[in-house]
Tab-separated table of C-alpha atoms in Angstrom:
chain	number	residue	atom	x	y	z
A	1	UNK	CA	-54.401	-83.726	-49.638
A	2	UNK	CA	-54.782	-83.039	-45.954
A	3	UNK	CA	-53.300	-85.759	-44.833
A	4	UNK	CA	-51.098	-85.351	-41.566
A	5	UNK	CA	-47.308	-85.119	-40.969
A	6	UNK	CA	-45.604	-87.141	-38.180
A	7	UNK	CA	-44.982	-84.043	-35.889
A	8	UNK	CA	-48.794	-83.344	-36.564
A	9	UNK	CA	-50.475	-86.815	-35.175
A	10	UNK	CA	-51.478	-85.289	-31.886
A	11	UNK	CA	-53.623	-82.095	-31.076
A	12	UNK	CA	-52.097	-79.236	-30.801
A	13	UNK	CA	-54.003	-77.773	-27.878
A	14	UNK	CA	-51.718	-77.853	-24.490
A	15	UNK	CA	-53.035	-80.216	-22.114
A	16	UNK	CA	-55.753	-78.565	-19.667
A	17	UNK	CA	-54.978	-78.783	-16.035
A	18	UNK	CA	-56.721	-81.231	-13.610
A	19	UNK	CA	-57.518	-79.195	-10.500
A	20	UNK	CA	-56.641	-80.802	-7.159
A	21	UNK	CA	-59.945	-80.147	-6.112
A	22	UNK	CA	-61.134	-82.512	-8.659
A	23	UNK	CA	-59.090	-85.217	-7.989
A	24	UNK	CA	-59.906	-84.786	-4.361
A	25	UNK	CA	-63.443	-85.098	-5.340
A	26	UNK	CA	-62.715	-88.052	-7.361
A	27	UNK	CA	-61.510	-89.855	-4.267
A	28	UNK	CA	-63.845	-89.304	-2.070
A	29	UNK	CA	-66.624	-90.210	-4.505
A	30	UNK	CA	-64.974	-93.104	-5.619
A	31	UNK	CA	-62.451	-94.445	-2.977
A	32	UNK	CA	-60.258	-97.256	-4.288
A	33	UNK	CA	-62.380	-97.361	-7.780
A	34	UNK	CA	-60.127	-94.099	-8.466
A	35	UNK	CA	-55.984	-94.179	-8.907
A	36	UNK	CA	-53.647	-91.718	-9.671
A	37	UNK	CA	-50.789	-93.840	-9.721
A	38	UNK	CA	-48.594	-93.847	-12.295
A	39	UNK	CA	-48.637	-97.189	-13.123
A	40	UNK	CA	-52.300	-97.576	-13.520
A	41	UNK	CA	-52.164	-93.897	-15.255
A	42	UNK	CA	-49.454	-95.359	-18.179
A	43	UNK	CA	-51.663	-98.416	-18.607
A	44	UNK	CA	-54.583	-96.123	-19.698
A	45	UNK	CA	-52.650	-93.881	-21.731
A	46	UNK	CA	-51.641	-96.156	-24.847
A	47	UNK	CA	-53.395	-98.269	-27.211
A	48	UNK	CA	-52.067	-101.030	-29.807
A	49	UNK	CA	-51.190	-98.398	-32.167
A	50	UNK	CA	-47.573	-96.590	-32.407
A	51	UNK	CA	-49.039	-93.052	-31.357
A	52	UNK	CA	-47.998	-91.750	-27.659
A	53	UNK	CA	-48.967	-89.195	-25.030
A	54	UNK	CA	-48.739	-88.370	-21.712
A	55	UNK	CA	-50.899	-90.527	-19.907
A	56	UNK	CA	-54.571	-89.073	-17.855
A	57	UNK	CA	-54.236	-87.180	-14.573
A	58	UNK	CA	-56.512	-90.285	-13.085
A	59	UNK	CA	-58.267	-93.313	-13.846
A	60	UNK	CA	-61.635	-93.943	-12.517
A	61	UNK	CA	-62.724	-97.246	-12.726
A	62	UNK	CA	-66.245	-97.334	-13.102
A	63	UNK	CA	-68.995	-99.928	-12.350
A	64	UNK	CA	-72.126	-98.666	-12.850
A	65	UNK	CA	-74.259	-96.242	-14.939
A	66	UNK	CA	-74.500	-94.038	-11.656
A	67	UNK	CA	-70.628	-94.363	-11.267
A	68	UNK	CA	-70.058	-92.766	-15.026
A	69	UNK	CA	-72.817	-90.158	-14.580
A	70	UNK	CA	-70.877	-88.754	-11.434
A	71	UNK	CA	-67.839	-89.244	-13.195
A	72	UNK	CA	-68.741	-87.361	-15.743
A	73	UNK	CA	-70.753	-84.745	-13.916
A	74	UNK	CA	-67.446	-83.954	-11.738
A	75	UNK	CA	-65.494	-83.825	-14.870
A	76	UNK	CA	-67.868	-81.258	-16.689
A	77	UNK	CA	-68.312	-79.186	-12.996
A	78	UNK	CA	-64.367	-78.381	-13.414
A	79	UNK	CA	-64.557	-79.041	-17.314
A	80	UNK	CA	-62.113	-81.479	-17.741
A	81	UNK	CA	-61.505	-84.254	-20.641
A	82	UNK	CA	-63.146	-87.667	-20.013
A	83	UNK	CA	-61.695	-90.409	-21.865
A	84	UNK	CA	-63.836	-93.808	-22.138
A	85	UNK	CA	-61.266	-96.734	-21.806
A	86	UNK	CA	-62.581	-100.369	-22.313
A	87	UNK	CA	-59.910	-103.296	-23.671
A	88	UNK	CA	-57.340	-100.530	-24.709
A	89	UNK	CA	-57.339	-102.462	-28.198
A	90	UNK	CA	-57.687	-99.391	-30.640
A	91	UNK	CA	-55.114	-98.818	-32.857
A	92	UNK	CA	-55.554	-95.178	-33.924
A	93	UNK	CA	-54.752	-93.208	-30.391
A	94	UNK	CA	-58.693	-93.112	-29.467
A	95	UNK	CA	-57.876	-93.278	-25.276
A	96	UNK	CA	-54.881	-91.228	-25.729
A	97	UNK	CA	-55.184	-88.194	-23.157
A	98	UNK	CA	-53.711	-85.660	-25.602
A	99	UNK	CA	-55.603	-82.728	-23.826
A	100	UNK	CA	-54.959	-84.583	-20.442
A	101	UNK	CA	-57.968	-85.156	-18.127
A	102	UNK	CA	-59.415	-88.469	-16.681
A	103	UNK	CA	-59.656	-92.435	-18.144
A	104	UNK	CA	-63.106	-93.371	-17.383
A	105	UNK	CA	-62.470	-97.380	-17.263
A	106	UNK	CA	-65.815	-99.187	-17.888
A	107	UNK	CA	-64.144	-102.729	-18.315
A	108	UNK	CA	-65.633	-103.948	-14.510
A	109	UNK	CA	-69.159	-103.185	-16.141
A	110	UNK	CA	-69.345	-106.221	-18.094
A	111	UNK	CA	-72.622	-108.077	-17.390
A	112	UNK	CA	-75.196	-109.496	-19.342
A	113	UNK	CA	-78.113	-107.653	-18.502
A	114	UNK	CA	-80.831	-109.752	-20.667
A	115	UNK	CA	-80.892	-112.335	-23.464
A	116	UNK	CA	-83.735	-112.478	-25.414
A	117	UNK	CA	-83.471	-115.678	-27.571
A	118	UNK	CA	-86.653	-115.583	-29.234
A	119	UNK	CA	-86.008	-111.957	-30.316
A	120	UNK	CA	-82.207	-112.433	-30.879
A	121	UNK	CA	-80.944	-110.033	-29.370
A	122	UNK	CA	-78.909	-109.459	-25.985
A	123	UNK	CA	-78.336	-106.487	-23.805
A	124	UNK	CA	-74.842	-106.112	-22.209
A	125	UNK	CA	-72.923	-103.590	-20.577
A	126	UNK	CA	-70.065	-101.962	-22.230
A	127	UNK	CA	-67.128	-103.616	-20.332
A	128	UNK	CA	-67.733	-107.457	-21.666
A	129	UNK	CA	-65.782	-108.552	-24.281
A	130	UNK	CA	-67.034	-110.604	-27.240
A	131	UNK	CA	-65.483	-113.590	-26.388
A	132	UNK	CA	-67.166	-113.343	-22.850
A	133	UNK	CA	-70.417	-112.711	-24.606
A	134	UNK	CA	-70.329	-115.764	-26.780
A	135	UNK	CA	-69.310	-117.875	-23.832
A	136	UNK	CA	-72.053	-116.406	-22.054
A	137	UNK	CA	-74.651	-116.900	-24.587
A	138	UNK	CA	-73.616	-120.613	-25.882
A	139	UNK	CA	-76.538	-122.752	-24.269
A	140	UNK	CA	-78.835	-120.371	-26.278
A	141	UNK	CA	-77.775	-122.037	-29.452
A	142	UNK	CA	-76.838	-117.945	-30.409
A	143	UNK	CA	-73.750	-115.939	-31.346
A	144	UNK	CA	-72.549	-112.687	-31.436
A	145	UNK	CA	-70.525	-112.849	-34.846
A	146	UNK	CA	-68.560	-109.299	-35.222
A	147	UNK	CA	-65.088	-110.411	-34.692
A	148	UNK	CA	-62.374	-107.830	-35.027
A	149	UNK	CA	-59.526	-109.971	-33.935
A	150	UNK	CA	-58.584	-108.546	-30.588
A	151	UNK	CA	-60.881	-109.180	-27.886
A	152	UNK	CA	-62.490	-105.785	-27.928
A	153	UNK	CA	-65.146	-104.739	-25.217
A	154	UNK	CA	-68.186	-104.155	-26.984
A	155	UNK	CA	-68.842	-100.536	-25.638
A	156	UNK	CA	-65.612	-100.060	-27.687
A	157	UNK	CA	-66.724	-102.179	-30.728
A	158	UNK	CA	-69.872	-99.723	-30.901
A	159	UNK	CA	-68.119	-96.462	-30.433
A	160	UNK	CA	-65.469	-97.275	-33.483
A	161	UNK	CA	-67.808	-98.968	-35.556
A	162	UNK	CA	-65.832	-102.051	-35.554
A	163	UNK	CA	-65.942	-104.905	-37.834
A	164	UNK	CA	-63.633	-108.065	-38.353
A	165	UNK	CA	-63.513	-111.067	-40.358
A	166	UNK	CA	-67.304	-112.042	-40.626
A	167	UNK	CA	-68.499	-108.873	-41.776
A	168	UNK	CA	-68.956	-109.667	-45.277
A	169	UNK	CA	-71.650	-111.768	-43.904
A	170	UNK	CA	-73.218	-110.473	-40.621
A	171	UNK	CA	-72.259	-107.387	-41.251
A	172	UNK	CA	-70.765	-104.181	-38.738
A	173	UNK	CA	-71.496	-102.791	-35.173
A	174	UNK	CA	-73.415	-99.945	-37.261
A	175	UNK	CA	-75.797	-103.139	-38.289
A	176	UNK	CA	-75.632	-105.198	-35.397
A	177	UNK	CA	-76.312	-102.568	-32.934
A	178	UNK	CA	-80.409	-101.745	-32.044
A	179	UNK	CA	-79.998	-99.746	-28.661
A	180	UNK	CA	-77.743	-98.007	-26.274
A	181	UNK	CA	-77.659	-96.409	-23.227
A	182	UNK	CA	-75.435	-93.063	-23.235
A	183	UNK	CA	-74.240	-90.903	-20.657
A	184	UNK	CA	-73.938	-87.200	-21.979
A	185	UNK	CA	-71.661	-84.735	-21.489
A	186	UNK	CA	-73.677	-83.166	-18.937
A	187	UNK	CA	-73.847	-86.547	-16.831
A	188	UNK	CA	-77.397	-87.284	-17.687
A	189	UNK	CA	-78.242	-90.831	-18.884
A	190	UNK	CA	-80.367	-91.325	-22.283
A	191	UNK	CA	-81.584	-94.331	-24.158
A	192	UNK	CA	-82.078	-94.400	-27.549
A	193	UNK	CA	-83.460	-97.179	-30.059
A	194	UNK	CA	-85.371	-100.003	-29.082
A	195	UNK	CA	-85.229	-104.119	-29.072
A	196	UNK	CA	-87.085	-103.842	-32.367
A	197	UNK	CA	-85.808	-104.532	-35.903
A	198	UNK	CA	-86.802	-100.921	-37.065
A	199	UNK	CA	-87.750	-97.538	-36.492
A	200	UNK	CA	-88.896	-94.524	-38.067
A	201	UNK	CA	-88.992	-92.356	-34.973
A	202	UNK	CA	-87.261	-88.870	-35.340
A	203	UNK	CA	-83.186	-88.513	-35.603
A	204	UNK	CA	-81.522	-91.948	-35.835
A	205	UNK	CA	-79.585	-91.289	-32.457
A	206	UNK	CA	-78.236	-94.823	-32.295
A	207	UNK	CA	-76.449	-94.521	-35.612
A	208	UNK	CA	-74.984	-91.181	-34.022
A	209	UNK	CA	-73.384	-92.556	-31.326
A	210	UNK	CA	-72.194	-95.505	-32.839
A	211	UNK	CA	-68.702	-94.391	-34.651
A	212	UNK	CA	-68.645	-91.251	-32.520
A	213	UNK	CA	-65.434	-92.588	-30.816
A	214	UNK	CA	-66.329	-91.398	-26.931
A	215	UNK	CA	-66.769	-87.888	-28.420
A	216	UNK	CA	-70.750	-87.562	-28.174
A	217	UNK	CA	-71.312	-89.873	-25.119
A	218	UNK	CA	-70.010	-92.775	-22.999
A	219	UNK	CA	-71.464	-96.019	-23.782
A	220	UNK	CA	-73.185	-97.953	-20.640
A	221	UNK	CA	-75.481	-100.187	-22.472
A	222	UNK	CA	-75.559	-102.108	-25.597
A	223	UNK	CA	-78.848	-103.689	-27.368
A	224	UNK	CA	-76.653	-105.853	-30.476
A	225	UNK	CA	-78.430	-108.912	-32.819
A	226	UNK	CA	-77.814	-112.157	-32.050
A	227	UNK	CA	-77.389	-115.148	-34.980
A	228	UNK	CA	-78.162	-118.893	-34.465
A	229	UNK	CA	-75.358	-121.066	-34.766
A	230	UNK	CA	-75.068	-122.687	-38.193
A	231	UNK	CA	-75.662	-125.975	-38.542
A	232	UNK	CA	-72.377	-126.514	-40.462
A	233	UNK	CA	-69.075	-124.703	-40.435
A	234	UNK	CA	-66.019	-125.377	-42.591
A	235	UNK	CA	-62.831	-123.487	-43.440
A	236	UNK	CA	-60.432	-123.820	-45.791
A	237	UNK	CA	-57.205	-122.250	-46.978
A	238	UNK	CA	-55.775	-121.789	-50.372
A	239	UNK	CA	-52.641	-121.034	-51.829
A	240	UNK	CA	-52.282	-118.645	-54.552
A	241	UNK	CA	-49.231	-117.646	-57.142
A	242	UNK	CA	-49.612	-114.145	-56.885
A	243	UNK	CA	-51.820	-111.347	-54.569
A	244	UNK	CA	-53.835	-110.528	-57.617
A	245	UNK	CA	-54.726	-114.123	-58.099
A	246	UNK	CA	-56.224	-114.484	-55.080
A	247	UNK	CA	-57.990	-111.085	-55.068
A	248	UNK	CA	-59.704	-111.765	-58.231
A	249	UNK	CA	-60.803	-115.380	-56.378
A	250	UNK	CA	-62.777	-113.362	-54.124
A	251	UNK	CA	-63.835	-110.537	-56.359
A	252	UNK	CA	-65.624	-113.154	-58.390
A	253	UNK	CA	-66.997	-115.287	-55.465
A	254	UNK	CA	-68.594	-112.112	-53.922
A	255	UNK	CA	-69.954	-110.904	-57.444
A	256	UNK	CA	-71.648	-114.448	-58.085
A	257	UNK	CA	-73.299	-114.138	-54.843
A	258	UNK	CA	-71.781	-116.828	-52.804
A	259	UNK	CA	-72.168	-116.188	-49.179
A	260	UNK	CA	-69.225	-116.659	-47.775
A	261	UNK	CA	-69.041	-115.875	-44.092
A	262	UNK	CA	-65.318	-114.812	-43.951
A	263	UNK	CA	-62.534	-114.455	-46.606
A	264	UNK	CA	-59.230	-113.187	-45.564
A	265	UNK	CA	-56.176	-112.217	-47.567
A	266	UNK	CA	-52.528	-113.449	-46.099
A	267	UNK	CA	-49.608	-111.817	-47.971
A	268	UNK	CA	-46.436	-114.324	-47.936
A	269	UNK	CA	-44.771	-111.986	-45.516
A	270	UNK	CA	-47.394	-112.553	-43.095
A	271	UNK	CA	-47.829	-116.091	-43.373
A	272	UNK	CA	-43.805	-116.238	-42.857
A	273	UNK	CA	-44.473	-114.145	-39.907
A	274	UNK	CA	-47.073	-116.379	-38.548
A	275	UNK	CA	-45.421	-119.407	-39.385
A	276	UNK	CA	-42.611	-118.289	-37.419
A	277	UNK	CA	-45.089	-117.111	-34.607
A	278	UNK	CA	-47.480	-120.302	-34.284
A	279	UNK	CA	-45.349	-122.828	-35.019
A	280	UNK	CA	-47.821	-123.580	-38.255
A	281	UNK	CA	-46.507	-125.449	-41.700
A	282	UNK	CA	-48.833	-122.787	-44.010
A	283	UNK	CA	-47.420	-122.756	-47.845
A	284	UNK	CA	-45.159	-119.334	-47.552
A	285	UNK	CA	-47.479	-117.761	-50.588
A	286	UNK	CA	-50.225	-115.478	-51.089
A	287	UNK	CA	-53.206	-117.398	-49.230
A	288	UNK	CA	-57.201	-116.748	-48.605
A	289	UNK	CA	-58.746	-118.337	-45.278
A	290	UNK	CA	-62.054	-118.917	-45.869
A	291	UNK	CA	-65.036	-120.414	-43.519
A	292	UNK	CA	-68.460	-121.195	-44.888
A	293	UNK	CA	-72.066	-121.387	-42.803
A	294	UNK	CA	-74.943	-123.058	-43.627
A	295	UNK	CA	-76.751	-126.559	-43.695
A	296	UNK	CA	-74.450	-129.767	-44.577
A	297	UNK	CA	-75.393	-128.879	-48.395
A	298	UNK	CA	-75.432	-125.561	-48.860
A	299	UNK	CA	-71.614	-125.103	-47.030
A	300	UNK	CA	-70.472	-127.898	-49.634
A	301	UNK	CA	-72.073	-126.552	-52.543
A	302	UNK	CA	-70.462	-122.618	-51.342
A	303	UNK	CA	-66.602	-124.451	-50.848
A	304	UNK	CA	-66.892	-126.622	-54.118
A	305	UNK	CA	-68.003	-123.217	-56.244
A	306	UNK	CA	-64.870	-121.283	-54.336
A	307	UNK	CA	-62.861	-123.880	-55.194
A	308	UNK	CA	-64.122	-124.061	-58.697
A	309	UNK	CA	-63.124	-119.927	-59.305
A	310	UNK	CA	-59.710	-120.217	-57.070
A	311	UNK	CA	-58.520	-123.029	-59.390
A	312	UNK	CA	-59.274	-120.683	-62.371
A	313	UNK	CA	-56.990	-118.223	-61.133
A	314	UNK	CA	-54.174	-121.138	-60.158
A	315	UNK	CA	-55.261	-121.552	-56.541
A	316	UNK	CA	-53.617	-125.096	-55.203
A	317	UNK	CA	-53.521	-126.746	-52.213
A	318	UNK	CA	-56.757	-126.432	-50.707
A	319	UNK	CA	-56.612	-127.696	-46.969
A	320	UNK	CA	-59.969	-128.488	-45.379
A	321	UNK	CA	-60.341	-127.518	-41.673
A	322	UNK	CA	-63.724	-129.195	-40.455
A	323	UNK	CA	-63.378	-129.385	-36.558
A	324	UNK	CA	-63.545	-127.006	-34.400
A	325	UNK	CA	-60.091	-127.673	-32.923
A	326	UNK	CA	-58.750	-127.248	-36.800
A	327	UNK	CA	-60.735	-124.044	-37.090
A	328	UNK	CA	-59.508	-122.283	-33.996
A	329	UNK	CA	-56.011	-122.650	-34.977
A	330	UNK	CA	-56.317	-121.427	-38.594
A	331	UNK	CA	-58.100	-118.310	-37.036
A	332	UNK	CA	-56.146	-118.198	-34.129
A	333	UNK	CA	-53.202	-117.710	-36.796
A	334	UNK	CA	-54.973	-115.032	-39.010
A	335	UNK	CA	-55.616	-113.248	-35.292
A	336	UNK	CA	-52.500	-113.230	-34.400
A	337	UNK	CA	-50.921	-111.953	-37.356
A	338	UNK	CA	-50.342	-108.305	-35.859
A	339	UNK	CA	-48.490	-109.801	-33.151
A	340	UNK	CA	-46.499	-112.153	-35.100
A	341	UNK	CA	-45.514	-109.053	-37.265
A	342	UNK	CA	-44.273	-107.157	-34.543
A	343	UNK	CA	-42.710	-109.492	-32.964
A	344	UNK	CA	-40.603	-110.672	-36.412
A	345	UNK	CA	-38.507	-107.003	-35.741
A	346	UNK	CA	-37.889	-106.509	-32.095
A	347	UNK	CA	-38.510	-103.170	-30.780
A	348	UNK	CA	-40.641	-102.128	-33.625
A	349	UNK	CA	-43.675	-100.418	-33.916
A	350	UNK	CA	-46.439	-100.643	-36.446
A	351	UNK	CA	-48.330	-98.282	-38.186
A	352	UNK	CA	-51.510	-99.952	-39.376
A	353	UNK	CA	-53.654	-98.876	-42.449
A	354	UNK	CA	-57.361	-99.605	-42.698
A	355	UNK	CA	-58.316	-98.387	-46.375
A	356	UNK	CA	-61.531	-100.021	-47.759
A	357	UNK	CA	-62.599	-99.550	-51.320
A	358	UNK	CA	-65.724	-101.326	-53.618
A	359	UNK	CA	-65.048	-104.777	-54.095
A	360	UNK	CA	-64.872	-104.054	-58.237
A	361	UNK	CA	-61.798	-101.815	-57.381
A	362	UNK	CA	-59.714	-103.686	-54.724
A	363	UNK	CA	-56.924	-105.148	-56.967
A	364	UNK	CA	-56.549	-101.832	-58.602
A	365	UNK	CA	-55.981	-100.713	-54.824
A	366	UNK	CA	-54.202	-103.144	-53.451
A	367	UNK	CA	-51.251	-104.315	-56.569
A	368	UNK	CA	-50.298	-100.432	-56.593
A	369	UNK	CA	-49.644	-100.300	-53.283
A	370	UNK	CA	-48.091	-103.279	-52.578
A	371	UNK	CA	-45.890	-102.170	-55.131
A	372	UNK	CA	-45.039	-98.995	-52.941
A	373	UNK	CA	-44.616	-100.917	-50.108
A	374	UNK	CA	-41.799	-103.094	-51.928
A	375	UNK	CA	-39.922	-100.507	-53.416
A	376	UNK	CA	-39.730	-98.510	-49.978
A	377	UNK	CA	-37.741	-101.393	-48.089
A	378	UNK	CA	-39.808	-101.035	-44.770
A	379	UNK	CA	-40.855	-104.623	-43.492
A	380	UNK	CA	-44.490	-104.508	-43.884
A	381	UNK	CA	-47.626	-107.236	-43.357
A	382	UNK	CA	-50.746	-107.239	-45.511
A	383	UNK	CA	-54.080	-109.138	-44.409
A	384	UNK	CA	-57.023	-108.198	-45.326
A	385	UNK	CA	-61.212	-108.517	-44.912
A	386	UNK	CA	-61.011	-108.536	-48.491
A	387	UNK	CA	-64.791	-109.955	-49.169
A	388	UNK	CA	-65.438	-106.555	-47.866
A	389	UNK	CA	-62.828	-104.467	-49.901
A	390	UNK	CA	-61.162	-103.664	-46.899
A	391	UNK	CA	-57.136	-104.420	-46.081
A	392	UNK	CA	-54.677	-103.665	-44.115
A	393	UNK	CA	-50.714	-102.744	-44.690
A	394	UNK	CA	-48.660	-102.805	-41.203
A	395	UNK	CA	-45.252	-100.724	-41.742
A	396	UNK	CA	-43.102	-102.147	-38.900
A	397	UNK	CA	-40.581	-99.059	-37.909
A	398	UNK	CA	-37.939	-98.583	-35.681
A	399	UNK	CA	-39.487	-95.912	-33.397
A	400	UNK	CA	-35.420	-94.433	-32.841
A	401	UNK	CA	-35.565	-94.122	-36.863
A	402	UNK	CA	-37.452	-91.205	-37.274
A	403	UNK	CA	-36.693	-91.605	-41.274
A	404	UNK	CA	-38.641	-94.381	-41.223
A	405	UNK	CA	-42.016	-92.945	-39.619
A	406	UNK	CA	-41.825	-90.409	-42.586
A	407	UNK	CA	-41.585	-93.305	-45.284
A	408	UNK	CA	-44.401	-95.432	-43.664
A	409	UNK	CA	-46.557	-91.996	-43.477
A	410	UNK	CA	-45.926	-91.356	-46.972
A	411	UNK	CA	-46.950	-94.657	-47.897
A	412	UNK	CA	-50.157	-94.559	-46.332
A	413	UNK	CA	-50.509	-91.145	-47.665
A	414	UNK	CA	-50.424	-92.165	-50.983
A	415	UNK	CA	-52.356	-95.532	-49.917
A	416	UNK	CA	-55.718	-93.569	-48.943
A	417	UNK	CA	-55.524	-90.839	-51.821
A	418	UNK	CA	-55.722	-94.190	-54.290
A	419	UNK	CA	-58.615	-95.783	-51.993
A	420	UNK	CA	-60.445	-92.260	-51.937
A	421	UNK	CA	-60.005	-91.706	-55.812
A	422	UNK	CA	-61.327	-95.455	-55.811
A	423	UNK	CA	-64.549	-94.701	-53.933
A	424	UNK	CA	-63.080	-95.879	-51.006
A	425	UNK	CA	-62.283	-94.812	-47.452
A	426	UNK	CA	-59.450	-94.080	-45.167
A	427	UNK	CA	-61.111	-96.359	-42.343
A	428	UNK	CA	-63.154	-99.154	-42.810
A	429	UNK	CA	-63.541	-100.137	-39.029
A	430	UNK	CA	-60.735	-98.598	-36.776
A	431	UNK	CA	-61.963	-95.579	-36.978
A	432	UNK	CA	-60.278	-92.357	-37.229
A	433	UNK	CA	-58.757	-91.534	-33.969
A	434	UNK	CA	-56.206	-89.141	-34.229
A	435	UNK	CA	-53.783	-90.722	-36.871
A	436	UNK	CA	-56.805	-90.127	-39.878
A	437	UNK	CA	-57.872	-86.787	-38.759
A	438	UNK	CA	-56.417	-85.491	-41.763
A	439	UNK	CA	-58.040	-87.455	-44.113
A	440	UNK	CA	-61.386	-86.826	-43.005
A	441	UNK	CA	-62.065	-83.201	-44.697
A	442	UNK	CA	-60.592	-85.353	-47.899
A	443	UNK	CA	-63.159	-87.853	-47.589
A	444	UNK	CA	-65.989	-86.275	-46.436
A	445	UNK	CA	-65.702	-83.112	-47.517
A	446	UNK	CA	-65.234	-79.648	-45.333
A	447	UNK	CA	-69.494	-79.054	-45.233
A	448	UNK	CA	-69.608	-82.465	-43.886
A	449	UNK	CA	-67.027	-82.270	-41.275
A	450	UNK	CA	-68.507	-78.959	-40.585
A	451	UNK	CA	-71.624	-80.584	-39.538
A	452	UNK	CA	-69.984	-82.766	-37.399
A	453	UNK	CA	-67.997	-80.187	-35.376
A	454	UNK	CA	-71.767	-78.753	-34.793
A	455	UNK	CA	-73.145	-81.936	-33.495
A	456	UNK	CA	-69.813	-81.845	-31.518
A	457	UNK	CA	-70.580	-78.420	-29.932
A	458	UNK	CA	-74.319	-78.705	-29.470
A	459	UNK	CA	-73.948	-82.006	-27.305
A	460	UNK	CA	-70.677	-81.006	-25.771
A	461	UNK	CA	-70.095	-77.427	-25.510
A	462	UNK	CA	-67.121	-77.767	-22.963
A	463	UNK	CA	-65.418	-80.267	-25.085
A	464	UNK	CA	-64.549	-82.888	-22.608
A	465	UNK	CA	-65.645	-85.901	-24.453
A	466	UNK	CA	-62.615	-87.496	-25.459
A	467	UNK	CA	-61.231	-84.359	-27.049
A	468	UNK	CA	-58.556	-84.112	-30.019
A	469	UNK	CA	-60.558	-87.173	-31.443
A	470	UNK	CA	-61.779	-87.377	-35.508
A	471	UNK	CA	-61.118	-83.673	-36.045
A	472	UNK	CA	-59.232	-81.128	-33.832
A	473	UNK	CA	-61.780	-79.314	-31.848
């Protein structure tokens, strides 16, 4: 496989010089919206992942599409990289300035532009976060279901083709983005897609941009699908004697067609860390955290079916959470699993995996990978959106011990190789960024990667849009 070694994780291309003339032009155009302060640059030069790189040379805070266009045009004039920045919650080094350049922060572009409740759509600026969007539309009786855990921005979620805990029922950003406004490498603003549910008009440029990780354009507007708030919602946790029992329960639930909204695996390590972090008293065993949406009758039927399946595999201690407060407490604990794990080993950094396999091969992939992680001696946690075959190991390493990084990368290498052999992918939702570049040829094939490069070169001939991501260029 073409897996990267720790010394190959950053683009080998040397940083490009940012001329003083460009910095002067940015200062003249943007005034206080442009900063070269080290603290600001450092904030925009790191994400939640474990990779590091020098910070960008400047940060521009865009407040409109015109701001984005002007910033990109100036960067294009000097052939300087532009790295889009939203909430900074990515895990694969997407926003690192590996070839230098300027960070283009769109977090101030956070408005809801139009709500079309009758058509179940909403159009927003890219900097609005998923929680802020749901707060803004709560009076409509609708909600936006994509929940990657972090309070990510909609632009970043579209750029990385994010998904999360609700994907098993509502799909990913790929299925839920209808239209975009995008600023190209030349500074032109174009629109892709419409609010119609389907179209056969030419190339699907919306899907091309969704998942392109800022390498083909800067997203300035997003139109997404909304869904009616379910009449009834119920959540439950169930403990199991083993990870295999929990996974087998999930597989049978999906194969029987139970329309479960969320089903999350949390291993015993994660439960212990979450208990310490969130002051909970969950049983420290492998656990499924589930949620059911629908009418009161359908929710009860779904829950009873899953409880019967779980009992066949030794599931016990079903605990129900029917009130919003109880459900929020449980899901907050799940979403805080990453931070709980990092705090369990002070000073550590987490290497997060993101493999996804066909649901029928989930147990084969997961159990062998757990055995390898246990044998390595490296502390880890395991969580997963197992309803769609996606799971995450988090290897907790001491950044001052290079051998731990090597061991963790070796575990990730073996995990990805196993997932690909089973018909899966190296990244189910985090994106390629820098960390998974070495796996792309193994998964997609040299021909497909050559086509991706050709698209990139055609749309961004100067290679200024988030260079050094997805593939080295």
